[in-house]
Coordinates of C-alpha atoms in Angstrom, one line a residue:
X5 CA -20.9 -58.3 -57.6
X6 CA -23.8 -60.3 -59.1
X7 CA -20.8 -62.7 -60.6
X8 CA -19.8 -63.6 -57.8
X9 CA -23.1 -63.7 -56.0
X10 CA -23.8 -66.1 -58.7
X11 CA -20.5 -68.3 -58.1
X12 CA -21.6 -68.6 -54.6
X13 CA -24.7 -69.6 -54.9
X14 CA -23.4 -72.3 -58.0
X15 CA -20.7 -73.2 -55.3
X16 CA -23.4 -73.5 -52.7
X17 CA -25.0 -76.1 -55.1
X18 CA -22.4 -78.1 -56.1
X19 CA -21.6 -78.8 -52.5
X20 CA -24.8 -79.6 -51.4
X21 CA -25.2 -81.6 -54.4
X22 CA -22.2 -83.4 -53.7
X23 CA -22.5 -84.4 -49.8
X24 CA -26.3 -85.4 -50.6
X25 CA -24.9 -88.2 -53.5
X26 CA -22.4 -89.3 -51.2
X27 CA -24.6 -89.6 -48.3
X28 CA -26.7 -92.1 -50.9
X29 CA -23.8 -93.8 -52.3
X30 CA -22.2 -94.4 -48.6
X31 CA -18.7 -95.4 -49.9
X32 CA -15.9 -93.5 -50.9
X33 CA -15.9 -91.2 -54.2
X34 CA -13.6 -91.5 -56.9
X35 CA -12.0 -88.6 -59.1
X36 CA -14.3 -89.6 -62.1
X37 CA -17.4 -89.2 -59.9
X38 CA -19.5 -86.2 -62.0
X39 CA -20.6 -83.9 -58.6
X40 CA -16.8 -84.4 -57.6
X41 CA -15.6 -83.0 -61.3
X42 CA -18.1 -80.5 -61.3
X43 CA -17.2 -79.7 -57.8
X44 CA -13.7 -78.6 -59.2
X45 CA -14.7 -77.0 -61.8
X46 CA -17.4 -74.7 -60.2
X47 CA -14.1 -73.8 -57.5
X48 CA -11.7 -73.7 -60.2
X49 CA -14.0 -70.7 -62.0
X50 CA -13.8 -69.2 -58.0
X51 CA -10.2 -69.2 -57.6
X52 CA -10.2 -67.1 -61.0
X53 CA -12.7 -65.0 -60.4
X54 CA -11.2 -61.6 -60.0
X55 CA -7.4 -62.6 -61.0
X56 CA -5.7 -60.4 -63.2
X57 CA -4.4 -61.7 -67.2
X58 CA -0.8 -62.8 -66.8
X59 CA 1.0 -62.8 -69.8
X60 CA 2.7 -65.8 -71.1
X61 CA 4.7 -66.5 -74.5
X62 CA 1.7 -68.8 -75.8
X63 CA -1.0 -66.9 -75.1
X64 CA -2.7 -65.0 -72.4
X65 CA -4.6 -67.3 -69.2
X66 CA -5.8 -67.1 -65.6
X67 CA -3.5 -68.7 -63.5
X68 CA -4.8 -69.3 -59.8
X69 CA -1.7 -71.4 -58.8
X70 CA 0.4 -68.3 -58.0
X71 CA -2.5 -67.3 -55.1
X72 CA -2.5 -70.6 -53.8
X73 CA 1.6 -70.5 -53.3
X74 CA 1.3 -68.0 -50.3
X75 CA 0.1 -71.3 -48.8
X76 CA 3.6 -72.7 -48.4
X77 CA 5.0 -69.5 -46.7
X78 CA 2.2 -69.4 -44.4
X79 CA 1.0 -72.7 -43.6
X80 CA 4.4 -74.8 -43.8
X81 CA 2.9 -78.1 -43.8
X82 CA 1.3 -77.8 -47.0
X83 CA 5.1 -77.9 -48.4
X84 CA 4.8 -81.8 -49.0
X85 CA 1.9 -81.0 -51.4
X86 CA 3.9 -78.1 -53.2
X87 CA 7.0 -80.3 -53.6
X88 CA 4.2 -83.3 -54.5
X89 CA 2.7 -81.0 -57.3
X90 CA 6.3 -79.2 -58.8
X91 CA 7.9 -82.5 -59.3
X92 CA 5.1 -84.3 -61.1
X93 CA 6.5 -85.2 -64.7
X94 CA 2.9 -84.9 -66.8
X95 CA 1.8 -81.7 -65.6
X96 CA 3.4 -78.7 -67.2
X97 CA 1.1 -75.6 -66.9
X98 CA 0.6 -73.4 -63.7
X99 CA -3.4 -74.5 -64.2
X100 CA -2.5 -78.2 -64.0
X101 CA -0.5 -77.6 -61.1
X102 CA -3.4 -75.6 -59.3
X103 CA -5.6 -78.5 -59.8
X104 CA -3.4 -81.2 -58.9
X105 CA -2.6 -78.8 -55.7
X106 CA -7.1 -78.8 -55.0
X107 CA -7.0 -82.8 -55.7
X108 CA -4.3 -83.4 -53.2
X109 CA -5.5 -80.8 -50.4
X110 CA -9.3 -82.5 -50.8
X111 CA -7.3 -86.1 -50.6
X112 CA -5.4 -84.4 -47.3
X113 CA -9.1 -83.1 -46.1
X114 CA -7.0 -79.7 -45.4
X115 CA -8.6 -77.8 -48.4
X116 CA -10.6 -76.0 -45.7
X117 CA -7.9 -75.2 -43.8
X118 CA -5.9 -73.6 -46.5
X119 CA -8.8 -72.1 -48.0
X120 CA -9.4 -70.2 -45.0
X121 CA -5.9 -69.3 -43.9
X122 CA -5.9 -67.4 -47.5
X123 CA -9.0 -65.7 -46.7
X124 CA -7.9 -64.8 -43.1
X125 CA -4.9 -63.1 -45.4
X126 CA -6.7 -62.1 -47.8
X127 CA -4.8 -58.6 -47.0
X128 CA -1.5 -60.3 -49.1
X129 CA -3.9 -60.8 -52.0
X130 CA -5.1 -57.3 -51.9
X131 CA -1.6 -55.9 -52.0
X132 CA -0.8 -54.1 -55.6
X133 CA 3.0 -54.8 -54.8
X134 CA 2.8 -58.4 -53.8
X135 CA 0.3 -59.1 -56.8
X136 CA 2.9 -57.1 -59.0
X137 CA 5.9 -59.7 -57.7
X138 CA 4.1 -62.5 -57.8
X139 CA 3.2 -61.9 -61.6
X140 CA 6.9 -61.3 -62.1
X141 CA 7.5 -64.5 -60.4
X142 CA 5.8 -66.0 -62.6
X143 CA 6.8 -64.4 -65.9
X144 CA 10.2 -65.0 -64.4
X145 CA 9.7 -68.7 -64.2
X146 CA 7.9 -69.0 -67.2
X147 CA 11.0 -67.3 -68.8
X148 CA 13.4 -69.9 -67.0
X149 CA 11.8 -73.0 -67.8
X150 CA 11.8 -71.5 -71.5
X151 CA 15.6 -70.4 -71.4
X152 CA 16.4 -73.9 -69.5
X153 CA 15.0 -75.5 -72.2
X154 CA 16.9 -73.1 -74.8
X155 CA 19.9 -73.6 -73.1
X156 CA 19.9 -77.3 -72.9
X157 CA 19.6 -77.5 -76.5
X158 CA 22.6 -75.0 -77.0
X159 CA 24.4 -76.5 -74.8
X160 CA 24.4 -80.1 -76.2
X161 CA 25.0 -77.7 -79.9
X162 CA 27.9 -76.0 -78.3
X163 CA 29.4 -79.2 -76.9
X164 CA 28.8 -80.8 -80.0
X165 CA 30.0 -77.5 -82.0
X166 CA 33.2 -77.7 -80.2
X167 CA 34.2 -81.6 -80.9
X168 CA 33.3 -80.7 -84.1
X169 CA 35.4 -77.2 -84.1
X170 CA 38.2 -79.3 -82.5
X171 CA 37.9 -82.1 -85.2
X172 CA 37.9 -79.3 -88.0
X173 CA 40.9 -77.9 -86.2
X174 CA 42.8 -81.1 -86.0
X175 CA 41.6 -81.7 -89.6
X176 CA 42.7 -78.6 -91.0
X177 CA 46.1 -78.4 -89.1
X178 CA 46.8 -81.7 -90.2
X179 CA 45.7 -81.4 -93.7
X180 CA 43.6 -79.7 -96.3
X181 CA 42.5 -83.4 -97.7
X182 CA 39.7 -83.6 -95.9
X183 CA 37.6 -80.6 -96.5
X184 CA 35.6 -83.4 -98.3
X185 CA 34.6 -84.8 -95.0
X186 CA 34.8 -81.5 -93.3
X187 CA 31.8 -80.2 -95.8
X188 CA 29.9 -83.9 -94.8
X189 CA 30.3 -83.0 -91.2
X190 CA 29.3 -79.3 -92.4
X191 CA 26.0 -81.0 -94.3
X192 CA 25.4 -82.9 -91.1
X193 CA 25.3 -80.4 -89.2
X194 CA 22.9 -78.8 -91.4
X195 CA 20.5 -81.6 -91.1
X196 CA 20.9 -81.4 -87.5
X197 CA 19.6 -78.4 -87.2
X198 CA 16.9 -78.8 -89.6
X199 CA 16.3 -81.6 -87.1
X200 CA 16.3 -79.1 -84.2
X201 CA 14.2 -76.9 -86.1
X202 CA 11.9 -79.8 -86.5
X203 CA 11.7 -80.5 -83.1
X204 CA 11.2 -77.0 -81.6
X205 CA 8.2 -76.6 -84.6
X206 CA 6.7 -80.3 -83.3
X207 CA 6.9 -78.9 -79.5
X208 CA 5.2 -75.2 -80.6
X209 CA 2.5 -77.8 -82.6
X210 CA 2.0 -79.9 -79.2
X211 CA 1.7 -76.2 -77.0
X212 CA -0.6 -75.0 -79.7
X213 CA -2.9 -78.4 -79.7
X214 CA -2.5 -78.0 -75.7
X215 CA -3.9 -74.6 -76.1
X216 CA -6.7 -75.5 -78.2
X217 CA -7.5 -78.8 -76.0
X218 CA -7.7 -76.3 -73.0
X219 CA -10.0 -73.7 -75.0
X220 CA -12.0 -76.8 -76.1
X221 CA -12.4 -77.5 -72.3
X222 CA -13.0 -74.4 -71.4
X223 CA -16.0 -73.6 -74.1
X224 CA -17.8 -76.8 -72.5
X225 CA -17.3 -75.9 -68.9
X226 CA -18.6 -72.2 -70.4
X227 CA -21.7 -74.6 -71.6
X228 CA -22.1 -76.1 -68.0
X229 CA -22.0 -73.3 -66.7
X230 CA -24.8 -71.7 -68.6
X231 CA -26.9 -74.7 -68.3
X232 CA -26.0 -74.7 -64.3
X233 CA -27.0 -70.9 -64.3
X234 CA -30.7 -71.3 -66.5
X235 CA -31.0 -74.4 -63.4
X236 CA -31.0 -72.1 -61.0
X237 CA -32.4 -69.3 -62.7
X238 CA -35.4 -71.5 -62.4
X239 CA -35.0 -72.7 -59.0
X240 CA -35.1 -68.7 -58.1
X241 CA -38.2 -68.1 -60.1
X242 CA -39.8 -70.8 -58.2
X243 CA -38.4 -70.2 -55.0
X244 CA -39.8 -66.6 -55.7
X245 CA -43.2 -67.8 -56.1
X246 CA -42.8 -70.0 -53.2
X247 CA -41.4 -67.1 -51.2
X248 CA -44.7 -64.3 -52.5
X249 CA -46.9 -67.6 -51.5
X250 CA -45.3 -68.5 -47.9
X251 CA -45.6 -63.7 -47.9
X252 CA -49.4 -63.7 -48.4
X253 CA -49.6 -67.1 -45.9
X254 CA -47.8 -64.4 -43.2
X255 CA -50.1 -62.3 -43.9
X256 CA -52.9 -64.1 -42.9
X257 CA -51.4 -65.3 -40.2
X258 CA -50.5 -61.9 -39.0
X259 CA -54.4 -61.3 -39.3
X260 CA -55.6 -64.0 -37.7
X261 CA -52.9 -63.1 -35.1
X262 CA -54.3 -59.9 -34.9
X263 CA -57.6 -61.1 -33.9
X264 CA -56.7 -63.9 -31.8
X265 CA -54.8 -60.8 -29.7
X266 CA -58.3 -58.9 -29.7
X267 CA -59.7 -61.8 -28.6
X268 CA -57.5 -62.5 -25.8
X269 CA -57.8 -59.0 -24.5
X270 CA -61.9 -59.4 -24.7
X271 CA -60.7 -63.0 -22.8
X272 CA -58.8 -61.3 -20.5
X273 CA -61.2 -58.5 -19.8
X274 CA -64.1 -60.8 -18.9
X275 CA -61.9 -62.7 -16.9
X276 CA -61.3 -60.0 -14.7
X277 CA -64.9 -59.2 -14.4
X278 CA -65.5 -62.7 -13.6
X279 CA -62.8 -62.4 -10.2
X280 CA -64.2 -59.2 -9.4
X281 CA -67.7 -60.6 -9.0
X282 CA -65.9 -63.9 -7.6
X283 CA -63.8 -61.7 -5.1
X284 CA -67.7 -60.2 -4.0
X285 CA -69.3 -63.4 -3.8
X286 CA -66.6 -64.9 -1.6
X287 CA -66.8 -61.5 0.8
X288 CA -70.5 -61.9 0.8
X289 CA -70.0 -66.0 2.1
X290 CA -67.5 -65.0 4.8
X291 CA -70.2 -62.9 6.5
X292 CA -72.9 -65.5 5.7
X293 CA -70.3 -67.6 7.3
X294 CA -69.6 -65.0 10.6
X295 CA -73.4 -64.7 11.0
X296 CA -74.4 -68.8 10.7
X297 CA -71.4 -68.8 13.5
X298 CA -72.4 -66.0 15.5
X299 CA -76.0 -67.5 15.6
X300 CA -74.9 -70.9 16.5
X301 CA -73.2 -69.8 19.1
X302 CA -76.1 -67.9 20.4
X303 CA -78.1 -71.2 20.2
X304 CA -75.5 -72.9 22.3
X305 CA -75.8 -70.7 24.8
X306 CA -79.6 -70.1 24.7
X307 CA -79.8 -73.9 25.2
X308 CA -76.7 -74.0 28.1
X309 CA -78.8 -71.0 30.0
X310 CA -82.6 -73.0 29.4
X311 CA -80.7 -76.3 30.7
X312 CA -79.6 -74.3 33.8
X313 CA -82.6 -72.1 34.1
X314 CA -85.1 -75.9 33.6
X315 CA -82.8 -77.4 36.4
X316 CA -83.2 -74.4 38.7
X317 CA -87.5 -75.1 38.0
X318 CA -86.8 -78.5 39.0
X319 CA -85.2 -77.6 42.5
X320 CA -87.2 -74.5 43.2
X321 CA -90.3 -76.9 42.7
X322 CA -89.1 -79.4 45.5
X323 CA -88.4 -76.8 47.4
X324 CA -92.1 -75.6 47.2
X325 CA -93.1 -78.9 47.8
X326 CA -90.8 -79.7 51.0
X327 CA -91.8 -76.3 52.4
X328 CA -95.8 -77.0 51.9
X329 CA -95.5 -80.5 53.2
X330 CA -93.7 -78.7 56.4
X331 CA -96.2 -75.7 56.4
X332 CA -98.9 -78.7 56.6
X333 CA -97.3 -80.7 59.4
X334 CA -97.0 -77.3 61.2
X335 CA -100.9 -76.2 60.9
X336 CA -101.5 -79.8 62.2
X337 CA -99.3 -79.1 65.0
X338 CA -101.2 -76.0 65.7
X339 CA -104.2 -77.4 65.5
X340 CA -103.4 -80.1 67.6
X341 CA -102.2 -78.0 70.2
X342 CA -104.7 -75.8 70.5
X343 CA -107.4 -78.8 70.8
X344 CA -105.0 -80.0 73.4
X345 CA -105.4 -76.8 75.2
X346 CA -108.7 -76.2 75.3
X347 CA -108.6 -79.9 76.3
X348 CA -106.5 -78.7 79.1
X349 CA -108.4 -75.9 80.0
X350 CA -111.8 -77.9 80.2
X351 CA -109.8 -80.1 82.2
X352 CA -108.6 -77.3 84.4
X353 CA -112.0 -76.3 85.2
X354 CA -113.1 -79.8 85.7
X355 CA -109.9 -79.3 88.0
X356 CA -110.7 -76.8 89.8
X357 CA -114.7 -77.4 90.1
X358 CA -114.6 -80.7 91.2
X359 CA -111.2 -81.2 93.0
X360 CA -110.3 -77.6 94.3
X361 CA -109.4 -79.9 97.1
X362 CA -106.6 -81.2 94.9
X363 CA -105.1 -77.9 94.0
X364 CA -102.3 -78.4 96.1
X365 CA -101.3 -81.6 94.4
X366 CA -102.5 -80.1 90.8
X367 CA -100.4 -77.2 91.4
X368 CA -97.1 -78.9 90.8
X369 CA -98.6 -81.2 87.9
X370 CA -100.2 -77.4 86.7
X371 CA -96.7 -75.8 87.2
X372 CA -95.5 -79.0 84.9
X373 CA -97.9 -78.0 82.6
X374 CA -97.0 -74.8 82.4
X375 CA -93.2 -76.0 81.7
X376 CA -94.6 -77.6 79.2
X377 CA -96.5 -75.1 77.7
X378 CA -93.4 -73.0 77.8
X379 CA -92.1 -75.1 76.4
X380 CA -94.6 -75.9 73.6
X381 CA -94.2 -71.7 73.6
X382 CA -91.2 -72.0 72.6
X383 CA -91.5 -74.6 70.0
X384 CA -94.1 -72.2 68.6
X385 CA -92.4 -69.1 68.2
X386 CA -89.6 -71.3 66.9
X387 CA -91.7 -72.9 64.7
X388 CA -93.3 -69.0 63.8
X389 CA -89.6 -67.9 63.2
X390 CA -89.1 -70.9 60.7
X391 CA -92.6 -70.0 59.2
X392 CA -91.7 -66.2 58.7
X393 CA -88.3 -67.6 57.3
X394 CA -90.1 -69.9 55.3
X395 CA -92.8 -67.6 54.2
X396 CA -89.8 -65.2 53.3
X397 CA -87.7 -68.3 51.5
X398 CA -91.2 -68.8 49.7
X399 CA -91.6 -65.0 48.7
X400 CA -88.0 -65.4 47.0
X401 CA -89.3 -68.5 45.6
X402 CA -91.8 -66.9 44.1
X403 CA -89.9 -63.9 42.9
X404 CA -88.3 -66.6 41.2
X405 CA -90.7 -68.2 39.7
X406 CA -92.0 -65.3 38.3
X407 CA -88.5 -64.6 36.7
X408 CA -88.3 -68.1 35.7
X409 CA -91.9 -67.6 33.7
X410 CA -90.6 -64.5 32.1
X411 CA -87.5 -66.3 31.4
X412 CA -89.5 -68.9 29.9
X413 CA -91.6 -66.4 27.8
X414 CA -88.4 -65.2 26.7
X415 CA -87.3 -68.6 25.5
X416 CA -90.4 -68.9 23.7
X417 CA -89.3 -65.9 22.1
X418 CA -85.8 -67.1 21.7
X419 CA -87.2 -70.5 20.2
X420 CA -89.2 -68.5 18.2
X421 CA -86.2 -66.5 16.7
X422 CA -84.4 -69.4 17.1
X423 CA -87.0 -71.1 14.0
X424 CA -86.4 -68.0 12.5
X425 CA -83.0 -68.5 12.2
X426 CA -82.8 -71.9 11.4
X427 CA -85.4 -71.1 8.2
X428 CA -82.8 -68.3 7.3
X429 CA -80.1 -70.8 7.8
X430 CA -81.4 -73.4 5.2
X431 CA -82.0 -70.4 3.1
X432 CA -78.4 -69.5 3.3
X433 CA -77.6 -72.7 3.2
X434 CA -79.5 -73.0 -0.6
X435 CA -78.0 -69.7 -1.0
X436 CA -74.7 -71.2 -0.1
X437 CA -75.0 -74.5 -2.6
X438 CA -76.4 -72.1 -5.4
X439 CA -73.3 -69.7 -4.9
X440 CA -70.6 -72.6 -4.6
X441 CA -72.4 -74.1 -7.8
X442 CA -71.8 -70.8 -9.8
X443 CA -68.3 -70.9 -8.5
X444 CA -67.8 -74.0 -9.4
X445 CA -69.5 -73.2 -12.7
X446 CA -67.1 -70.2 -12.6
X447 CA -64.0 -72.2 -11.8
X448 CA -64.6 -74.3 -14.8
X449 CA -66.1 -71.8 -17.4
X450 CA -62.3 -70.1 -16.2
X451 CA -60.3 -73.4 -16.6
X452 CA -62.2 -73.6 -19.9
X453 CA -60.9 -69.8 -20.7
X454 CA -57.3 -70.4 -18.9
X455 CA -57.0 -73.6 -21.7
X456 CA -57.9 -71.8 -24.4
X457 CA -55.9 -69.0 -23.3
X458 CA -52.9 -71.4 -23.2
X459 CA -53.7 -72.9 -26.9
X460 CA -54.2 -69.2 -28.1
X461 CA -50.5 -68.1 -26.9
X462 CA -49.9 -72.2 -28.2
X463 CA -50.6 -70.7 -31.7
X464 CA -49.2 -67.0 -31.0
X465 CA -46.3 -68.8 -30.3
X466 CA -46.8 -71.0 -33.4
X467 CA -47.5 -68.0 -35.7
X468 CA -44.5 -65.6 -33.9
X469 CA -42.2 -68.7 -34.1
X470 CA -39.2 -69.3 -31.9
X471 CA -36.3 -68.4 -32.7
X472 CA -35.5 -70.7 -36.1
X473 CA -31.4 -71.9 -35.5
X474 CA -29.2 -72.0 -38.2
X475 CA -27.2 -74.7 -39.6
X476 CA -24.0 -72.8 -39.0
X477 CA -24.8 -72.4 -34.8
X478 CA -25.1 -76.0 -34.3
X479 CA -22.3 -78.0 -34.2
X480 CA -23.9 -80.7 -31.9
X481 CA -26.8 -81.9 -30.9
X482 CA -29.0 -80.5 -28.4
X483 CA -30.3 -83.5 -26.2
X484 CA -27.5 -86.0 -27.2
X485 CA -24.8 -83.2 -27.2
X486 CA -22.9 -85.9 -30.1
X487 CA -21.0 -84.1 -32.9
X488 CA -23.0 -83.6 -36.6
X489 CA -21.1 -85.6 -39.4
X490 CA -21.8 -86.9 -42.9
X491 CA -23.6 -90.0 -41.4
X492 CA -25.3 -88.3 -38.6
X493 CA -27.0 -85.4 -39.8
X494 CA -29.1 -82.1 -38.6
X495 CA -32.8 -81.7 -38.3
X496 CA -35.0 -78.6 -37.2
X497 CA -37.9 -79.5 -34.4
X498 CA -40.7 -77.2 -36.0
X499 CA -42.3 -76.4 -32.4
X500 CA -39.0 -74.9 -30.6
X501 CA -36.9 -74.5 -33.7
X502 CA -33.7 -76.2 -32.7
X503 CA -31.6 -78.8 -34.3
X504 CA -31.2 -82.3 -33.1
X505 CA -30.0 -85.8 -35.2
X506 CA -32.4 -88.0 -35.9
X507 CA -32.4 -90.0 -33.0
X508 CA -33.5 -87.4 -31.0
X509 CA -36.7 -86.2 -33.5
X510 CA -37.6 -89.4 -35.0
X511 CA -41.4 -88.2 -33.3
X512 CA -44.2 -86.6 -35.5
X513 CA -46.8 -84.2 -34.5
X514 CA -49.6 -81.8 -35.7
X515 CA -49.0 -78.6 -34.8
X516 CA -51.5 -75.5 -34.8
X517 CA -49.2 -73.7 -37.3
X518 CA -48.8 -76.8 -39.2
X519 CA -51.9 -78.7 -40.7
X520 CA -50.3 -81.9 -41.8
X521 CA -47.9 -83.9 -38.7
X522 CA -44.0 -82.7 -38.7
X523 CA -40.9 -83.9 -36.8
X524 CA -40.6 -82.8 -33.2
X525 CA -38.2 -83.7 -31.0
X526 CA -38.4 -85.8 -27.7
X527 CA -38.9 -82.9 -25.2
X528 CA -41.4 -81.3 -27.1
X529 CA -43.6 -84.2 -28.2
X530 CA -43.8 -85.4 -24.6
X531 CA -44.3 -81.8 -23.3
X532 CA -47.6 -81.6 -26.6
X533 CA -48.4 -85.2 -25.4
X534 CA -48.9 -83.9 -21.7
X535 CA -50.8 -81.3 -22.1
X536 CA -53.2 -83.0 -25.1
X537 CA -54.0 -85.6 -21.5
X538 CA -54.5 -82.7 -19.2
X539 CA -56.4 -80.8 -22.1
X540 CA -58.7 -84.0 -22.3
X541 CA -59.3 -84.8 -19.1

């Protein structure tokens, strides 16, 4: 297991190493390119991992070509590259093939595909019979391209055994002179097959320098490899100490996020004092409010009634003046006529001393008097009846006056309370502008607390963090939605944690969680620039 936790990670590596160079060099790589070798090599040393020894005539090697040939019977596309790879003249061994088969498959830009078709089967692989026939398969193949060879050489013996058998026929049917040339043909043929034997010892010499070449190869990619492994060995180390550094950074955060939390409750508990208190203060205004309006309206009507009650005075007191001027003319009257009757009764005795002959003609003009005192009579007790209902009209006016002067006491009294009120009303009124002023004071020591509660869940946010997207969820963009490529690669916003390109988080901020400024994207550095304006003003 920690073999081929290793080989992953190396794997890892090698591919990140490979697509960063290329994303520097911007062209195309060729095969002699050193990540692009060691790419191979590092899957090469994967393929084998796990393989079982197949046994050969030479010598004993892992062989990850015979794995890879499921490919053809389950992706039948990939035939082309099989065919491709079998009928290549140079490469002889099951290894070259398997890396010419990698080299093409990369060119194709289908070793993905395959790669994962085989793991998505990996089931075949597991099988103990399948394994079994495709080692057989291959000892079998191994054994006919041995025999092929064997055979072509006997054959081209035996054909040339049997001219020469036919020859020695002839020549011995025909005669025994030329047992001569028959034991030259016979030396020939020795030296033939020394030749032959020559040739098959020159091929075992080329296999066994092949072999050797291939151990050579194989001792420096060991050498790599261990080199590769101390590398990372000591990336791990450091990334260890990075990892107990970024640990104890946590845990301070975690501490300071503990207190920031007892700090919002203590926030949030004085916060709720404060609306209780607010919640009173406001009650209290509403009846200060209902009062000043109650009052006001009293003083309207206080002033409506004294209007009416000031008007009535006015008429009541032409009234008194109309009814004295007519009590006046009437005592004049009176006074009149009673000096005009005694004046007639002086007269009457005048009359009647010195012309009581004239009676008779005084009688009628006495009798015309009396008509006209009658008369006058008359006008009198008229004039009586209008005084009584004048003296009764002025009783009522007097009743009257005397409500109007305790109506006018009580508007003193209500003027009186009325200054009352209107010194309690300015002292509400301060009241009023000293209340709104600690509201207002209120309002903005709460704005003050509702900001810094918003920066404080700003930095639980920050210290929590959001929810940090791997590379292998995106496949696009966020904002743009466009496709990730070599060319147009991914980038984390370190506020909401998701990938853009670079497009869309070319911006740089300085974030609470953060000291130094980092790449945001565009929603979030204009959401941070909006509230840094609103935070300001």
């Amino acid at each position: 297991m920690d073999e081929r936790v290793n080989l992953m990670n190396m794997m890892k590596i090698t591919i990140k190493v490979l697509i960063q160079s290329a994303l520097n060099l911007d062209r195309s790589l060729e095969s002699d390119f050193p990540p692009l070798q060691q790419f191979f090599f590092v899957l090469e040393h994967c393929l084998k991992h796990g393989l079982k020894v197949k046994k050969s005539f030479i010598s004993q090697n892992k062989s990850f070509f015979g794995p890879l040939e499921l490919v053809e019977k389950l992706c039948p596309e990939s035939a082309d590259i099989f065919t491709n790879v079998r009928n290549l003249p140079e490469i002889k061994t099951s290894v070259g093939r398997g890396r010419a088969w990698l080299h093409l498959s990369l060119m194709q830009k289908k070793l993905a595909d395959y790669l994962q078709v085989l793991i998505d089967h990996k089931d075949l692989l597991r099988a103990d019979e399948i394994t079994s026939v495709l080692d057989q398969k291959h000892y079998v193949e191994e054994l006919n391209r041995h025999l092929s060879c064997t055979v072509g050489d006997l054959q081209s013996k035996i054909e040339f055994l049997e001219k020469t058998n036919s020859k020695l026929n002839e020549e011995l049917i025909a005669a025994k002179d030329r047992i001569v040339s028959l034991q030259d043909e016979h030396n020939q043929l020795l030296e033939e097959t020394v030749r032959i034997k020559n040739k098959s010892e020159r091929h075992l010499q080329v296999n066994m320098q092949d072999t050797k070449v291939e151990l050579e190869t194989y001792k420096h990619s060991r050498q790599g490899l261990d080199e590769m492994y101390n590398e990372t060995w000591k990336q791990l180390n450091v990334e260890r100490q990075v990892r107990q550094e970024l640990e104890k950074e946590l845990n301070l955060q975690l501490g300071m996020k503990t207190e920031m939390e007892m700090a919002m409750k203590l926030l949030e508990k004085d916060i709720h004092e404060k609306q209780d208190t607010l919640v009173v203060l406001r009650k209290q205004l509403d009846d200060v409010k209902s009062i000043n309006l109650q009052m006001c309206q009293k003083v309207k009507e206080t002033d409506i009634s004294l209007q009416q009650k000031s008007e009535q005075l006015c008429l009541l007191q032409a009234k008194w003046d109309l009814v004295d001027s007519t009590t006046r003319t009437l005592e004049e009257r009176v006074q009149e006529s009673e000096k005009a009757r005694q004046i007639s009764e002086e007269n009457c005795m005048k009359i009647k001393k010195d012309f009581e002959a004239k009676t008779e003609s005084f009688k009628q003009q006495l009798q015309k008097l009396d008509l006209q005192r009658s008369h006058l009579e008359q006008n009198l007790q008229i004039e009586k009846e209008q005084q009584g209902i004048l003296q009764e009209d002025l009783g009522k006016e007097k009743e009257k006056n005397s409500s109007l002067q305790k109506d006018l006491l009580q508007y003193s009294q209500l003027k009186k309370d009325f200054d009352k009120l209107l010194i309690e009303k300015t002292q509400l009124a301060k009241l009023c502008k000293e209340q709104e002023q600690a509201l207002q004071e209120m309002g903005f020591h709460l704005s003050q607390s509702k900001l810094k509660m918003e920066d404080i869940k700003e930095v639980n946010k920050a210290l929590k963090g959001h929810t940090w997207l791997k590379d292998d969820e995106a496949t696009g963009c966020k904002q743009c939605k466009k496709e990730f490529s070599i060319s147009r690669r991914k980038h984390h916003c370190r506020n909401c944690g998701d990938i853009f390109c670079n497009t869309c988080s070319s911006n740089e901020l300085s974030l609470p969680s953060y000291p130094k400024p980092v790449r945001v994207c565009d929603i979030c550095h204009n959401l941070l620039l909006q509230r840094c304006s609103s935070n300001c003003s």
